[in-house]
Coordinates of C-alpha atoms in Angstrom, one line a residue:
M59 CA 3.1 -11.2 14.2
A60 CA 1.2 -7.9 14.1
T61 CA 2.4 -4.9 16.4
P62 CA 1.2 -1.8 16.8
I63 CA 1.2 0.7 14.3
G64 CA 1.4 3.5 16.8
N65 CA -0.5 3.0 20.3
L66 CA 1.5 0.6 22.2
N67 CA -1.9 -0.6 23.5
D68 CA -3.1 -1.8 20.1
I69 CA -1.6 -5.5 20.6
T70 CA -3.3 -8.6 21.8
L71 CA -2.7 -10.6 24.7
R72 CA -1.7 -13.5 22.8
A73 CA 0.6 -11.4 21.3
I74 CA 2.4 -10.3 24.3
E75 CA 2.4 -13.9 25.8
V76 CA 3.9 -15.3 22.6
L77 CA 6.5 -12.8 22.4
K78 CA 7.5 -13.6 26.2
Q79 CA 7.7 -17.4 25.3
V80 CA 9.5 -17.8 22.0
D81 CA 13.5 -18.4 21.6
V82 CA 13.9 -15.5 19.4
I83 CA 12.2 -12.3 17.7
A84 CA 13.2 -11.7 14.0
A85 CA 12.7 -8.0 13.8
E86 CA 13.1 -5.6 10.9
D87 CA 14.4 -3.1 12.9
T88 CA 15.8 -4.2 16.5
R89 CA 16.1 -0.8 17.6
H90 CA 12.6 0.0 17.1
S91 CA 11.3 -3.2 18.6
K92 CA 13.2 -2.6 21.6
K93 CA 10.8 -0.1 22.6
L94 CA 7.9 -1.9 22.2
L95 CA 9.4 -5.3 24.3
D96 CA 11.0 -3.0 27.2
H97 CA 7.2 -1.4 27.2
Y98 CA 5.9 -4.8 28.0
G99 CA 8.9 -6.2 29.8
I100 CA 10.0 -8.6 27.3
D101 CA 13.4 -9.7 27.2
T102 CA 13.7 -12.1 24.5
R103 CA 16.6 -12.4 22.2
L104 CA 15.9 -10.1 19.1
M105 CA 17.6 -10.8 15.4
A106 CA 17.7 -8.2 12.7
V107 CA 15.9 -9.7 9.4
H108 CA 15.1 -7.2 7.2
D109 CA 15.6 -6.5 3.1
H110 CA 19.0 -6.5 3.0
N111 CA 19.5 -9.7 4.9
E112 CA 16.3 -11.7 4.6
Q113 CA 17.8 -14.6 2.3
D114 CA 20.7 -15.0 4.4
R115 CA 18.7 -15.3 7.4
I116 CA 16.5 -18.0 6.1
E117 CA 19.1 -21.1 6.9
V118 CA 19.9 -19.6 10.2
L119 CA 16.2 -19.4 11.5
M120 CA 15.5 -22.8 9.8
Q121 CA 18.1 -24.5 11.6
F122 CA 16.8 -22.5 14.5
L123 CA 13.1 -24.5 14.2
Q124 CA 14.5 -27.7 13.2
D125 CA 16.3 -27.7 16.5
G126 CA 12.8 -27.4 18.0
K127 CA 13.1 -23.7 19.0
S128 CA 10.5 -21.2 18.3
V129 CA 10.8 -17.8 16.2
A130 CA 8.0 -15.0 15.9
L131 CA 8.6 -12.7 13.2
I132 CA 7.4 -9.1 13.4
S133 CA 8.2 -6.0 11.5
D134 CA 8.5 -2.2 12.7
A135 CA 4.7 -1.5 12.8
G136 CA 1.6 -3.6 11.6
T137 CA 1.3 -7.2 10.0
P138 CA 4.3 -8.4 8.5
L139 CA 4.9 -9.1 4.9
I140 CA 2.3 -6.3 4.2
S141 CA 4.7 -4.1 2.4
D142 CA 7.5 -5.5 4.5
P143 CA 10.1 -8.0 4.5
G144 CA 9.1 -11.7 5.1
F145 CA 7.7 -13.4 2.1
R146 CA 10.8 -15.2 1.4
I147 CA 11.2 -16.7 5.0
V148 CA 7.4 -17.8 5.4
R149 CA 7.5 -19.5 1.7
A150 CA 11.1 -21.0 2.7
M151 CA 9.8 -22.4 6.0
Q152 CA 6.7 -23.9 4.5
K153 CA 8.9 -25.6 1.7
V154 CA 10.4 -27.9 3.9
G155 CA 6.9 -28.6 6.2
L156 CA 7.9 -26.2 9.2
G157 CA 4.6 -24.8 10.8
V158 CA 3.6 -21.3 10.2
V159 CA 0.6 -19.6 12.1
S160 CA -0.9 -16.2 11.9
I161 CA -1.2 -13.9 15.1
P162 CA -3.4 -11.0 13.5
G163 CA -3.5 -7.9 14.9
P164 CA -3.3 -4.1 13.5
C165 CA -2.8 -3.4 9.6
A166 CA -2.7 0.3 8.4
A167 CA -4.4 -0.8 5.4
V168 CA -7.4 -2.4 7.0
A169 CA -7.5 0.6 9.7
A170 CA -7.5 3.0 6.8
L171 CA -9.9 1.4 4.8
S172 CA -12.3 1.3 8.0
I173 CA -12.5 5.2 8.6
A174 CA -12.4 6.6 5.3
G175 CA -15.9 6.7 4.0
L176 CA -15.0 4.7 1.0
P177 CA -16.2 1.4 -0.7
T178 CA -15.3 -1.6 1.2
D179 CA -16.6 -4.4 -0.5
R180 CA -13.6 -5.0 -2.9
F181 CA -10.2 -3.2 -2.4
L182 CA -6.9 -3.8 -4.1
F183 CA -3.9 -2.7 -2.1
V184 CA -1.3 -1.7 -4.2
G185 CA 1.6 -0.9 -1.4
F186 CA 4.3 1.9 -2.4
L187 CA 4.1 3.4 -5.8
P188 CA 7.1 4.4 -7.6
P189 CA 9.0 7.1 -6.2
K190 CA 9.7 8.8 -10.2
Q191 CA 7.2 10.7 -11.5
Q192 CA 6.6 8.9 -14.9
A193 CA 6.9 5.5 -13.1
R194 CA 4.5 6.5 -10.8
R195 CA 1.9 7.6 -13.3
S196 CA 2.4 4.8 -15.2
A197 CA 1.6 2.5 -12.1
L198 CA -1.7 4.5 -11.7
E199 CA -2.5 4.1 -15.4
K200 CA -2.4 0.4 -15.0
V201 CA -5.3 0.7 -12.1
L202 CA -7.2 3.3 -13.9
T203 CA -10.4 1.6 -14.9
E204 CA -10.2 -0.7 -11.8
S205 CA -13.4 -0.6 -9.9
A206 CA -12.2 -1.5 -6.3
T207 CA -11.1 0.9 -4.0
L208 CA -7.8 1.0 -4.1
V209 CA -5.0 1.4 -1.5
F210 CA -1.7 3.0 -1.5
Y211 CA 1.2 3.8 1.1
E212 CA 3.0 6.5 1.0
S213 CA 5.5 8.8 2.4
P214 CA 5.3 12.4 3.8
K215 CA 7.7 14.1 1.3
R216 CA 5.6 12.7 -1.5
I217 CA 2.2 12.6 -0.7
A218 CA 1.5 15.7 -2.4
D219 CA 3.1 14.8 -5.5
C220 CA 1.4 11.2 -5.2
V221 CA -2.0 12.8 -5.0
A222 CA -1.1 15.6 -7.9
D223 CA -0.3 12.4 -10.1
V224 CA -3.6 10.6 -9.2
I225 CA -5.1 14.1 -10.4
E226 CA -3.4 13.8 -13.7
V227 CA -4.1 10.2 -14.5
M228 CA -7.7 9.7 -12.6
G229 CA -9.0 13.3 -12.6
A230 CA -9.5 16.2 -10.0
E231 CA -13.0 14.9 -9.3
R232 CA -11.9 11.5 -8.4
V233 CA -12.8 10.6 -4.8
I234 CA -9.8 10.1 -2.5
S235 CA -9.0 9.8 1.2
V236 CA -5.6 10.3 3.2
A237 CA -5.0 8.6 6.3
K238 CA -2.4 9.6 8.3
E239 CA -0.6 9.3 11.9
I240 CA -3.6 6.1 12.4
T241 CA -3.8 5.5 16.1
K242 CA -1.6 8.1 17.2
A243 CA -2.3 11.5 18.6
F244 CA -2.4 13.6 15.2
E245 CA -4.6 10.8 13.3
T246 CA -6.4 12.8 10.6
V247 CA -8.5 11.8 7.7
K248 CA -9.3 13.9 5.1
T249 CA -11.8 12.4 2.3
G250 CA -13.0 14.6 -0.7
A251 CA -12.4 15.0 -4.5
A252 CA -8.6 14.8 -5.4
A253 CA -8.0 18.5 -6.1
E254 CA -9.6 19.4 -2.5
V255 CA -7.6 16.8 -0.8
L256 CA -4.3 18.3 -2.5
D257 CA -5.3 22.0 -1.7
W258 CA -5.5 20.9 2.1
L259 CA -2.3 19.0 2.1
L260 CA -0.6 22.0 0.4
E261 CA -2.1 24.7 2.9
D262 CA -0.3 23.6 6.0
D263 CA 3.2 21.7 6.6
H264 CA 1.5 20.1 9.2
H265 CA -1.0 18.2 7.1
R266 CA 1.9 16.2 5.1
R267 CA 3.7 15.2 8.6
G268 CA 3.4 11.6 9.4
E269 CA 3.2 7.9 7.5
F270 CA 0.2 8.3 5.0
V271 CA -2.5 5.4 3.5
L272 CA -3.8 6.9 0.8
L273 CA -7.3 5.3 -0.6
V274 CA -8.9 5.9 -4.2
Q275 CA -12.3 5.1 -4.9
G276 CA -12.8 2.9 -7.7
A277 CA -13.6 4.1 -11.3
E278 CA -17.1 3.9 -12.0
T279 CA -18.6 0.9 -14.0
E280 CA -20.8 0.2 -16.4
A281 CA -22.8 -2.7 -17.3
P282 CA -21.9 -4.6 -20.3
G283 CA -23.5 -3.3 -23.8
D284 CA -24.2 0.0 -22.4
T285 CA -21.5 1.5 -24.2
V286 CA -20.2 0.9 -27.7
V287 CA -17.1 2.0 -29.1
E288 CA -17.2 1.9 -32.8
P289 CA -13.9 1.2 -34.4
S290 CA -13.5 5.0 -35.7
A291 CA -13.3 6.1 -32.3
L292 CA -10.9 3.6 -31.5
R293 CA -8.5 4.6 -34.5
A294 CA -8.8 8.3 -33.4
V295 CA -7.6 7.2 -29.9
Q296 CA -4.4 5.2 -31.5
L297 CA -3.7 8.5 -33.6
A298 CA -4.4 10.5 -30.6
N299 CA -1.8 8.3 -28.7
E300 CA 0.9 8.6 -31.1
Y301 CA 1.4 12.1 -29.8
M302 CA 0.1 11.8 -26.3
P303 CA -0.2 9.5 -23.2
M304 CA -3.2 7.1 -23.7
K305 CA -5.3 8.5 -21.2
K306 CA -5.3 12.2 -22.6
A307 CA -6.1 10.7 -25.9
C308 CA -8.8 9.0 -24.6
A309 CA -10.0 12.0 -22.7
L310 CA -9.4 14.1 -26.4
V311 CA -11.7 11.5 -28.7
S312 CA -13.9 11.7 -25.6
G313 CA -14.7 15.4 -25.9
L314 CA -15.0 15.0 -29.6
T315 CA -17.3 11.7 -29.8
G316 CA -19.1 12.0 -26.3
V317 CA -18.0 8.4 -26.0
P318 CA -17.1 8.0 -22.1
K319 CA -13.1 7.9 -21.6
N320 CA -13.6 5.0 -19.5
A321 CA -15.1 3.4 -22.2
L322 CA -12.6 4.2 -24.8
Y323 CA -9.6 3.5 -22.4
E324 CA -11.2 -0.2 -21.9
A325 CA -11.9 -0.7 -25.1
A326 CA -7.9 0.6 -26.4
L327 CA -6.3 -1.7 -23.7
L328 CA -8.4 -4.7 -25.2
Q329 CA -7.3 -3.8 -28.5
N330 CA -3.7 -3.7 -27.5
K331 CA -3.8 -7.2 -25.7
G332 CA -5.6 -8.5 -28.9

């Protein structure tokens, strides 16, 4: 069951009704969820289900359901299982034939997509990137040539570093959007070239406060056959890659040969897979 991501009024009538009717509410953080329940005068029993006890709670909840009772699974905010606990529970219940239904509502990723001004016909939800710089850059390199809009979640303490890594891996001109405090009083969306957005984040501490959705416009694609990557150019990329990361190697060879760096990167990936 989806719950508000900020504004407590963003909850469906159906959700309120079900929260009152179920026998137990499995919540990521019972203290956080109690504020929502108190706001709507709901006194249903709460049970903590989070990353650290999810596996242990499966048997308890399964027995509860097999006894004919009902459970609502919620996260701290938004739609459960979207970078939140719950996947193991849902899969376990379905395996034994117990019914699982969705009560839809707010989702930060979809809300951000709707106001970012980036293409929404295709998007890839990546979730949280690794906290360490090297691992984060490696993760970004894996989606460097993805043409769909990329959607990430990020914390306030890492958002500037994350955008700096987007610039390093994908380029300062890649269009991105940061959406923070969605549905709250200080909801803000900043869309532009990655370098411009980073400058905005760094110019005021308030710009880095709140929970963030980071969206990155997908890479430009070319029609098949538009760019021919000669074997000599691929060989040059391989040699350069011995001394520098693949992205920088492709940029270097692109500057020397005129072959688009994205075409070089895609060709190098295909060759490595082969």
